[in-house]
Short mmCIF file of C-alpha atoms in Angstrom, two decimals:
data_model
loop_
_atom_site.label_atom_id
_atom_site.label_comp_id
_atom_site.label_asym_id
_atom_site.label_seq_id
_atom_site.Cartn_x
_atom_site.Cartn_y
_atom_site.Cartn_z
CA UNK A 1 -16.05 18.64 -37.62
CA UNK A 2 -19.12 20.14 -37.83
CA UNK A 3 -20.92 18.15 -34.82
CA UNK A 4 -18.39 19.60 -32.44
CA UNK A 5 -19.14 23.38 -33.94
CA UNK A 6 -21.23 24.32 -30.75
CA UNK A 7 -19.48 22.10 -28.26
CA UNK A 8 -16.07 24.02 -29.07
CA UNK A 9 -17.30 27.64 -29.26
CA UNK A 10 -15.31 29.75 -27.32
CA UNK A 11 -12.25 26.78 -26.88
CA UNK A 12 -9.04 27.84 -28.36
CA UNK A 13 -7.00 24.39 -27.05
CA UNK A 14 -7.40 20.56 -26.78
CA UNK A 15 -5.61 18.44 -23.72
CA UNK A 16 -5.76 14.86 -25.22
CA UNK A 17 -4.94 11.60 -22.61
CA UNK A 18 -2.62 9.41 -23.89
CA UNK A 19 -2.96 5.74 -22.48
CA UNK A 20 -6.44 4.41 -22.93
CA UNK A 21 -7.07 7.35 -25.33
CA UNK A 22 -4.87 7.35 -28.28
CA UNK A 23 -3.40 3.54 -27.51
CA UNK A 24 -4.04 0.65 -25.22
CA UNK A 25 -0.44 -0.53 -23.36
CA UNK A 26 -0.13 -4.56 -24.03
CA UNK A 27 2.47 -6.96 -25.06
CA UNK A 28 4.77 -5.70 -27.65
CA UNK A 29 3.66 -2.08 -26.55
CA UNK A 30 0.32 -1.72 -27.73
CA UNK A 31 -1.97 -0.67 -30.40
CA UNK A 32 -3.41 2.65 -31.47
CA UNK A 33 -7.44 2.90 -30.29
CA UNK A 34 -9.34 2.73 -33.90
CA UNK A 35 -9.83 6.23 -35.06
CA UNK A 36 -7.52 7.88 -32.61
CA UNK A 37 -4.26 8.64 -35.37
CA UNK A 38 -7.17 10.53 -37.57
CA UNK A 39 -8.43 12.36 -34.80
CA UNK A 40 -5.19 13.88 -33.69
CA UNK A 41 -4.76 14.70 -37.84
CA UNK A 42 -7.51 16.28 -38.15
CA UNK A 43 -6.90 18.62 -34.51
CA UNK A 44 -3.87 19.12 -35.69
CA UNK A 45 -5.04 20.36 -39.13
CA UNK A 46 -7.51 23.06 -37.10
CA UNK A 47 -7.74 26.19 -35.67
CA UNK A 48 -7.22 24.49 -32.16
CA UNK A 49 -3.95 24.13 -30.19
CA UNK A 50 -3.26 20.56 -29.02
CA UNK A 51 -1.29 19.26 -26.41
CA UNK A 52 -1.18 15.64 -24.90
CA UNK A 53 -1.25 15.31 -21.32
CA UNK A 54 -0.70 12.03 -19.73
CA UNK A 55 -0.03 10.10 -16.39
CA UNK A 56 2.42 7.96 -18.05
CA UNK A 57 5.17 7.26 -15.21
CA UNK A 58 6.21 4.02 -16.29
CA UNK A 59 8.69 5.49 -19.67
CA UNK A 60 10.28 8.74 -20.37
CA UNK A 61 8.79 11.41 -22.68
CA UNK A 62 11.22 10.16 -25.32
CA UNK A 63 9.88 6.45 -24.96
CA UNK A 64 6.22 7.29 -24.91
CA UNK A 65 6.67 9.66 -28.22
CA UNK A 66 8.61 7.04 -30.03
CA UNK A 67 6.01 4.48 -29.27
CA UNK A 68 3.41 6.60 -30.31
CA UNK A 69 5.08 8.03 -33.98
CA UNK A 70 5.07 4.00 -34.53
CA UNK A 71 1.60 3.46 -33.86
CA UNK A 72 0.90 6.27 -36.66
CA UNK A 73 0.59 9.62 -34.38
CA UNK A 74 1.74 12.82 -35.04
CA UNK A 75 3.89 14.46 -31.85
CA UNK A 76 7.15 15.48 -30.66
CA UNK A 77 7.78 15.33 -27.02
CA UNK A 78 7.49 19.05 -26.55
CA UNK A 79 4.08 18.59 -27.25
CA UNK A 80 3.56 16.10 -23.91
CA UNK A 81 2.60 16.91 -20.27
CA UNK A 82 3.88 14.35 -17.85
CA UNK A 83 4.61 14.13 -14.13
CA UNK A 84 7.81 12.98 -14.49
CA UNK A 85 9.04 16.51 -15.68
CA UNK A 86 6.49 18.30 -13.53
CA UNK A 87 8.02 16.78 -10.96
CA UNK A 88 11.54 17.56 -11.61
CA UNK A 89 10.51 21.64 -11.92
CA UNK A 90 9.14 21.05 -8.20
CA UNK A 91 12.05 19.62 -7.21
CA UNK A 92 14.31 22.28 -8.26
CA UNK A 93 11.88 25.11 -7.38
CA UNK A 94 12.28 24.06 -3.87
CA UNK A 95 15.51 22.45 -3.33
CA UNK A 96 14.36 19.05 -2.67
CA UNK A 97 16.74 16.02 -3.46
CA UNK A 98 14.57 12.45 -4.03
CA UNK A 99 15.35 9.31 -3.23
CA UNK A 100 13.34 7.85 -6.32
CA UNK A 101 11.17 4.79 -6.35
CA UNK A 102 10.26 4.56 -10.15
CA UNK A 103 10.45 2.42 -12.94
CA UNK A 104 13.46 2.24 -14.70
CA UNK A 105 12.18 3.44 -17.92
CA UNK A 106 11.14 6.75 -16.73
CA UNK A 107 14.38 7.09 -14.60
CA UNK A 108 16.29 9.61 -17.21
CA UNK A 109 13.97 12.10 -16.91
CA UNK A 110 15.79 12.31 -13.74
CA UNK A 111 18.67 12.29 -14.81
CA UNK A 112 19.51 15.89 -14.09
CA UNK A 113 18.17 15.93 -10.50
CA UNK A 114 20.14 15.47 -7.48
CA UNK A 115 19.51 12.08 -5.61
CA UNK A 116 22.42 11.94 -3.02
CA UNK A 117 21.71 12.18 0.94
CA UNK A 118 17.50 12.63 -0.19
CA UNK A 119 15.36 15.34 1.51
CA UNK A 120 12.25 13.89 0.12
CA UNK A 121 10.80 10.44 -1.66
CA UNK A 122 8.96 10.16 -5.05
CA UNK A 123 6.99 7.18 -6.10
CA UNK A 124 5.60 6.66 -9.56
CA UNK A 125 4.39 3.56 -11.06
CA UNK A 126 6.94 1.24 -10.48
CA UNK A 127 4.94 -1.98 -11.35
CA UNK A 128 7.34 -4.97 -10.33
CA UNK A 129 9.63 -2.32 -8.65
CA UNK A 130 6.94 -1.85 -5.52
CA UNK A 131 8.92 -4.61 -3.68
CA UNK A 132 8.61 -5.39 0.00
CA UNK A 133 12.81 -4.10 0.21
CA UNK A 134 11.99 -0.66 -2.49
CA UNK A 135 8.74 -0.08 -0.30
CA UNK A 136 10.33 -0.40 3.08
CA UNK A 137 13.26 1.72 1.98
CA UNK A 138 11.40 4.45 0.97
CA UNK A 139 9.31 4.43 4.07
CA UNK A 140 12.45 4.56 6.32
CA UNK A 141 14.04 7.24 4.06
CA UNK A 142 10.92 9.19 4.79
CA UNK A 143 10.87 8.10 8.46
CA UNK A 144 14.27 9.48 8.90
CA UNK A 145 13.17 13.10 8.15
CA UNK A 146 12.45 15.74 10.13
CA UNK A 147 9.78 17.18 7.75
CA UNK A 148 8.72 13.67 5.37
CA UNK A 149 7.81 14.49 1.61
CA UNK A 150 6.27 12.47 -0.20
CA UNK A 151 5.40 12.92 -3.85
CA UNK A 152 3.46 10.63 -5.93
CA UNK A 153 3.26 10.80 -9.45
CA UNK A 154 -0.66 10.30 -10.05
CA UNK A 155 -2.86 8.70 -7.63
CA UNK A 156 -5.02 5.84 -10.36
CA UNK A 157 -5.99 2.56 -8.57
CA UNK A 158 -4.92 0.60 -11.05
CA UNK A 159 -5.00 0.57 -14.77
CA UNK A 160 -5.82 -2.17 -17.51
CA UNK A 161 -3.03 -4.38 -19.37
CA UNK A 162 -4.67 -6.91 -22.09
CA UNK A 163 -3.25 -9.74 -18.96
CA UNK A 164 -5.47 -7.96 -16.76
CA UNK A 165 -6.12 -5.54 -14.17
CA UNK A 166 -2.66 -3.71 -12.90
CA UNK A 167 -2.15 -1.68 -9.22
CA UNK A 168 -0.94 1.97 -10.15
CA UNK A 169 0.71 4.26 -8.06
CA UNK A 170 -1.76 5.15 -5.68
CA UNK A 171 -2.14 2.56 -3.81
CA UNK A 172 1.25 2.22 -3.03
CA UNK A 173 1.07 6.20 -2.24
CA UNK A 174 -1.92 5.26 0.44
CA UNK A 175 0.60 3.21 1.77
CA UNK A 176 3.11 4.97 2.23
CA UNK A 177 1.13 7.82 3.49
CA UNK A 178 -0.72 5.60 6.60
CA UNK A 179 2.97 4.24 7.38
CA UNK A 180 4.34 7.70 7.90
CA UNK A 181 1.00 9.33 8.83
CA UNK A 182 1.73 11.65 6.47
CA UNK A 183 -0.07 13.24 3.16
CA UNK A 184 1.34 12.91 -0.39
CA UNK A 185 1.89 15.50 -2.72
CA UNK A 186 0.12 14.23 -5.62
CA UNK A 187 2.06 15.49 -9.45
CA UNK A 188 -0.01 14.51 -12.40
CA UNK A 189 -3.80 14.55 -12.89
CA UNK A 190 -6.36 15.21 -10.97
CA UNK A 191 -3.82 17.77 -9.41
CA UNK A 192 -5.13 21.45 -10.44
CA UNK A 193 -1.93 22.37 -10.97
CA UNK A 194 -0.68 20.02 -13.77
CA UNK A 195 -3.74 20.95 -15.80
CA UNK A 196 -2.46 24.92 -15.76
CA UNK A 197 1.09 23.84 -16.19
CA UNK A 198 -0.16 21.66 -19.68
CA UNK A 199 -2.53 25.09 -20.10
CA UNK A 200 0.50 27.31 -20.01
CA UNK A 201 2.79 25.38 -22.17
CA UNK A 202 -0.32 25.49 -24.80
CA UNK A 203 -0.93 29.01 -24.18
CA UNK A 204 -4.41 28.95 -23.18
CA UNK A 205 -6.19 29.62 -20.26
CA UNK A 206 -8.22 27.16 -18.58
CA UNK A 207 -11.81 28.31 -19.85
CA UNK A 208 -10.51 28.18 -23.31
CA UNK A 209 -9.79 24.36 -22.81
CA UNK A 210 -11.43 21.31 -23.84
CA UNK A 211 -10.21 17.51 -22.40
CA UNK B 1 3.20 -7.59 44.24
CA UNK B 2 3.11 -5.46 47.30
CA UNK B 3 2.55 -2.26 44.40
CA UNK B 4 0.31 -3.84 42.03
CA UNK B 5 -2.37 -4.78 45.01
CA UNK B 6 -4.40 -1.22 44.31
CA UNK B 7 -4.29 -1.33 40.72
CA UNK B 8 -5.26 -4.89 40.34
CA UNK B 9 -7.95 -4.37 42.65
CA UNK B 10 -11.33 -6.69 40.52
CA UNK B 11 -8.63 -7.95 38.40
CA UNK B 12 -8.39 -11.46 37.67
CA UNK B 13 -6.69 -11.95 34.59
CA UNK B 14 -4.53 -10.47 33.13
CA UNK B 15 -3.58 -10.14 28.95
CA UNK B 16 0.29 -9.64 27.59
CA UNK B 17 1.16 -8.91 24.51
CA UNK B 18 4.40 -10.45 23.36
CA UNK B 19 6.55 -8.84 20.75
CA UNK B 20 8.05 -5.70 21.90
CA UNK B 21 6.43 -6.53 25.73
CA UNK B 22 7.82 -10.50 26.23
CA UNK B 23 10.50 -10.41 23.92
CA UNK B 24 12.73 -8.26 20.98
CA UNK B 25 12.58 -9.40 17.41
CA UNK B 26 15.97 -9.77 15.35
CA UNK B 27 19.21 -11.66 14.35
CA UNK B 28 18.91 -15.56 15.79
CA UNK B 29 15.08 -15.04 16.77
CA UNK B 30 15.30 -12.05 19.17
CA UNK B 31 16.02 -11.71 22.89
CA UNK B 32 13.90 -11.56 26.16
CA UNK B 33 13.46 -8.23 27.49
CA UNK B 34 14.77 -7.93 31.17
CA UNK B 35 12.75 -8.99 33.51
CA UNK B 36 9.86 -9.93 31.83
CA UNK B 37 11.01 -14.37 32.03
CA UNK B 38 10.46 -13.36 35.83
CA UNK B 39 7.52 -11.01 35.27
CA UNK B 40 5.36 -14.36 33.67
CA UNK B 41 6.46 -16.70 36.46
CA UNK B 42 5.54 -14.24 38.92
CA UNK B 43 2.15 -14.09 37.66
CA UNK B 44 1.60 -17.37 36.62
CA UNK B 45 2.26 -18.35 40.72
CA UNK B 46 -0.25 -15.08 41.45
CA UNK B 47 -4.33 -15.28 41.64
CA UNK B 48 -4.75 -13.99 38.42
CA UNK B 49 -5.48 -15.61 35.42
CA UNK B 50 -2.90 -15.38 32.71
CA UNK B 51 -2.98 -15.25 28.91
CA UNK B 52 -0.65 -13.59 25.70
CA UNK B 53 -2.56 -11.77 23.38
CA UNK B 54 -0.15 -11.26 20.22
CA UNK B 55 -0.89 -9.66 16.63
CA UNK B 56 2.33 -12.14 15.37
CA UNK B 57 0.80 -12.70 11.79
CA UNK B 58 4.43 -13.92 10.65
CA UNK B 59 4.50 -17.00 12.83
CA UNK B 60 2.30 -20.01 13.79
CA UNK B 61 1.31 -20.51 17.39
CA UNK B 62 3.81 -23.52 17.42
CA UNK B 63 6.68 -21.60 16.42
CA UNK B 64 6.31 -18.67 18.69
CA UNK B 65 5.65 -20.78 21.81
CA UNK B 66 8.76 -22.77 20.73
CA UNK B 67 10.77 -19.76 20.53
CA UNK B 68 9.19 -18.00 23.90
CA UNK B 69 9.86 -21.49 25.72
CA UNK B 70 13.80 -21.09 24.34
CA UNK B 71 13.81 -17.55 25.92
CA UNK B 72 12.86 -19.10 28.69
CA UNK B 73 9.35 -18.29 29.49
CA UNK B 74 6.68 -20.79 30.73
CA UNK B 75 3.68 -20.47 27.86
CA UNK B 76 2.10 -23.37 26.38
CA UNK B 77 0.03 -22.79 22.71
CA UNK B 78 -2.97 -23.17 24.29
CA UNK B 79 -2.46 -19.82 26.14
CA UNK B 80 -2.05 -17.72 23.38
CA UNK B 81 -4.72 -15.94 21.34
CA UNK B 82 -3.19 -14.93 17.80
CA UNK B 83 -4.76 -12.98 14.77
CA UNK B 84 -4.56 -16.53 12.26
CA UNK B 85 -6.37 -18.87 14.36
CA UNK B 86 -9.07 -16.37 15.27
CA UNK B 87 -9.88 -15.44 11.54
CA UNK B 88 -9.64 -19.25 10.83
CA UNK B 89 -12.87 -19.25 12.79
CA UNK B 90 -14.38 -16.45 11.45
CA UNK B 91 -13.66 -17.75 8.01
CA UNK B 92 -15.39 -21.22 8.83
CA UNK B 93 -18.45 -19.66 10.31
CA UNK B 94 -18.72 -17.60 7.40
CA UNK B 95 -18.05 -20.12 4.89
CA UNK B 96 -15.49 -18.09 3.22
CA UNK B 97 -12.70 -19.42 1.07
CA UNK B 98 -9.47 -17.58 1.36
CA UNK B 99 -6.83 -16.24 -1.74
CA UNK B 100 -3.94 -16.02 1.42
CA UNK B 101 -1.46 -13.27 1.21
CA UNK B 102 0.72 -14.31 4.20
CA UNK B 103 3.96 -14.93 5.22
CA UNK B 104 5.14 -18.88 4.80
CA UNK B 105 5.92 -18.95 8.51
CA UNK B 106 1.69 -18.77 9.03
CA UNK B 107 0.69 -21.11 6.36
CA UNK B 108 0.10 -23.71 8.65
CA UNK B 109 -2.68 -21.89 10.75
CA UNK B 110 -4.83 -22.22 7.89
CA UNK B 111 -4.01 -25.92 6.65
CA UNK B 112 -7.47 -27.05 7.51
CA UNK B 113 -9.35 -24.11 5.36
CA UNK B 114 -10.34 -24.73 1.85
CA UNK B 115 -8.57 -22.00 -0.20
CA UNK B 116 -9.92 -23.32 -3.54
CA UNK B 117 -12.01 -21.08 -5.55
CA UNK B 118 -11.67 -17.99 -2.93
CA UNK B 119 -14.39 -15.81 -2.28
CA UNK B 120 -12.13 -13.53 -0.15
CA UNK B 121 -8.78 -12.16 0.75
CA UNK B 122 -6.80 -12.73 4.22
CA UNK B 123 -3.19 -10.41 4.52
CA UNK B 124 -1.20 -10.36 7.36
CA UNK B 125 2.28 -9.45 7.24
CA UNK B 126 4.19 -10.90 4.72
CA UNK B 127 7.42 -9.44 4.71
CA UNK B 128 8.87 -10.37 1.42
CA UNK B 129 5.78 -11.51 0.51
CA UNK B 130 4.58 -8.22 -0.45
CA UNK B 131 5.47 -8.29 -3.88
CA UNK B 132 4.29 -6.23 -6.47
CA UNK B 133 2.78 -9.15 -8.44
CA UNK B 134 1.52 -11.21 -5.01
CA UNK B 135 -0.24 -7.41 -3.95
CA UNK B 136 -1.95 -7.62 -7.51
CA UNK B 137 -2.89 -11.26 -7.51
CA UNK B 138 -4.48 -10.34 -4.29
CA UNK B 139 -5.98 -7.29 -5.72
CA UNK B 140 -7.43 -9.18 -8.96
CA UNK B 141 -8.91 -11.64 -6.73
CA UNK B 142 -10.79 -8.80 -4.72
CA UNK B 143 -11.71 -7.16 -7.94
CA UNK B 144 -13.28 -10.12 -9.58
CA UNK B 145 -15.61 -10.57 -6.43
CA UNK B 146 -19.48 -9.20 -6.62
CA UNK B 147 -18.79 -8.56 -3.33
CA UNK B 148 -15.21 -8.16 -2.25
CA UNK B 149 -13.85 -9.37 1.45
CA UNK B 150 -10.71 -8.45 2.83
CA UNK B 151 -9.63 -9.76 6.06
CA UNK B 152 -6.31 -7.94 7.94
CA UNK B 153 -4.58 -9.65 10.32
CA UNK B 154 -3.83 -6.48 12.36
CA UNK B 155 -3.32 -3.00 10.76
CA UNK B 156 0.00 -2.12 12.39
CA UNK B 157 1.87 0.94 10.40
CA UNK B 158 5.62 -0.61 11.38
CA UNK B 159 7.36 -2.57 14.03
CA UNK B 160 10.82 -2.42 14.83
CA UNK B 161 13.58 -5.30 14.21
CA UNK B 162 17.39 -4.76 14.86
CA UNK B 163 17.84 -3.78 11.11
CA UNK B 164 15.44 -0.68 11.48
CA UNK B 165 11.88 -0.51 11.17
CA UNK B 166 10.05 -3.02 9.10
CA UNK B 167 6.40 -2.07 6.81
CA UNK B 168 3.69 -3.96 8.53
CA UNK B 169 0.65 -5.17 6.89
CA UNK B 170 -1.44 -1.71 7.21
CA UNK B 171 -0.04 -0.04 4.85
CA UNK B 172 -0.71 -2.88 2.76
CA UNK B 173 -4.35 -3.39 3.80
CA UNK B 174 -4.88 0.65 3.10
CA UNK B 175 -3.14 -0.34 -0.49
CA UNK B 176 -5.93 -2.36 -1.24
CA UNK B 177 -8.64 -0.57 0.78
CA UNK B 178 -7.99 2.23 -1.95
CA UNK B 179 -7.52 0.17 -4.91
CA UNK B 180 -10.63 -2.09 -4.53
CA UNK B 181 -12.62 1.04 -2.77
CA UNK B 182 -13.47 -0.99 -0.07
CA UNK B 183 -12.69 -1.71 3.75
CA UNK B 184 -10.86 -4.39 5.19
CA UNK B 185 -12.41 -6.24 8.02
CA UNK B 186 -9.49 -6.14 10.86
CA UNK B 187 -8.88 -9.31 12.83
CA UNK B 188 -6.56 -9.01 15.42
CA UNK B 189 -5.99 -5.67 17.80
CA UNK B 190 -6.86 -3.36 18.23
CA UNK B 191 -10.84 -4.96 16.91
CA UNK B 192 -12.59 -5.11 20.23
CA UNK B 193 -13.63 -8.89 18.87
CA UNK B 194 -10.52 -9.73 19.31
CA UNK B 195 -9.82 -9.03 22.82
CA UNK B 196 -13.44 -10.22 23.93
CA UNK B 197 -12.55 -13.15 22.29
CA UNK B 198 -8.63 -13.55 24.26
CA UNK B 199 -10.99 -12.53 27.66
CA UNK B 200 -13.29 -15.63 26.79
CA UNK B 201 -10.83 -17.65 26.21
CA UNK B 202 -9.49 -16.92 29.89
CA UNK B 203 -12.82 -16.85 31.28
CA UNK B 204 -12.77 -13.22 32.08
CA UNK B 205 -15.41 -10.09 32.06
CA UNK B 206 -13.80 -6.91 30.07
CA UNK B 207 -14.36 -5.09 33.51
CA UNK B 208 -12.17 -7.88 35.29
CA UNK B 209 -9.08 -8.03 33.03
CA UNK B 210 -5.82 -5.42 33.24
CA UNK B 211 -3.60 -5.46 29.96
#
């Protein structure tokens, strides 16, 4: 660890990605990026706080962390930042009720949320779920409010599968935006405030950080 | 006509849209709005020179003059400028190759382009078509491009049907606008190519026409 001595100085906490960091998502779930299960050891096994913080909209926390622990990693899913859970504190915080267009593996970190007679629409990456009939029903949801919300969980283009090149959620959240002439709410990085959120459940604050 | 005589004043010809002006969408085809069979005649037997200027990307020219002549209304194919046809023409002078992400009821516009090997894209509105994996074929083909064309037939945001309001292809053209960072060539109004080209069609200045 010595070649990171000066680039750490003064950084209490690490904020490690997950997909296309520690593993790359393929068939049979993927495979751990050479190096990346020693790396997270040897964090772990210093002075610095970790945390992971991900995008990952497609499983729950529960999924991602048991895929991971197979690959080799060391973390529990109190350890991970996701928008799926961000999102859910939001929700609550201001009374919203979603009508949810996400994929069905991440749909149980919903489970405790409200969904009847929606106030509000959340998209994620639904992959095959971003049909013309799940599309057009969330844009008439949203069309059929008074005040539309819209939040999306991340904004990437697209992301990279070993079959090829994949549409994420943003596109789909351009679309729905332009349809409704409306802005998205975006949960999950780049927002500013997912970062603190992942800061605050390490404990640090932001200057103390390192991603 | 007594009324019109001051407005039309220069005019001589005269554009009409047709979905949502000639005739309602839905169940069995759609219906002829009132008054508008009589509205045509009247100004077919009038001065002015007539001609339907429609962004229909869901239907061939055949099948919407066959379904206008069983509403009633005197229009022949010939009299109808249409988003397909026009970038068929663009496409040939161009020497572009089209990946097609339209809707089956089109396909035929396009039967004398060579889609092999495509060197660009061409949406219009697919309905159904708008799958999540027919988006990222479209998408893959766009991204594998040195220099990425994307042709939208219109850019609508919705349109109305007797089931509620439909997704038009704009939201999916901004889709891939974002996820290709590029920007779609429109074809089809409201492109000012488009109506210059409906005007020469009729044989009509911009200064002489009313729409």
């Amino acid at each position: 660890m010595a070649a990171w001595g000066e680039r750490l100085a003064g950084v209490r906490g690490v904020l490690l990605d997950i997909s296309g960091v520690l593993y790359d998502g393929g068939e049979g779930g993927g495979a751990a990026i050479a190096g990346s299960v020693e790396a997270v050891a040897r964090l772990k096994r210093s002075r610095l706080k970790v945390r992971f913080c991900t995008n990952e909209s497609q499983k729950s926390r529960a999924d991602l962390v048991g895929l991971l622990r197979r690959l080799g990693f060391d973390v529990s899913e109190g350890e991970v930042t996701a928008p799926a859970p961000a999102a859910c504190l939001i929700l609550k915080q201001r009374g919203l009720r979603p009508h949810l267009l996400v994929h069905d593996g991440v749909r149980s970190e919903f489970d405790q949320i409200d969904t009847s007679n929606p106030n509000c629409v959340v998209i994620a990456d639904a992959g095959e779920g971003f049909s013309y009939q799940n599309m057009n029903k969330a844009f008439q949801v949203l069309m059929e409010l008074e005040n539309p919300v819209l939040f999306s969980l991340g904004k990437g283009r697209y992301y990279k599968e070993t079959s090829g090149l994949m549409l994420d959620v943003g596109p789909y959240m351009k679309a729905l935006e332009y349809a409704c002439g409306i802005e998205a709410e975006v949960v999950g990085k780049p927002s500013p405030e997912f970062f603190k959120s992942a800061l605050q459940e390490m404990g640090v604050e932001a200057h103390e950080a390192q991603r």
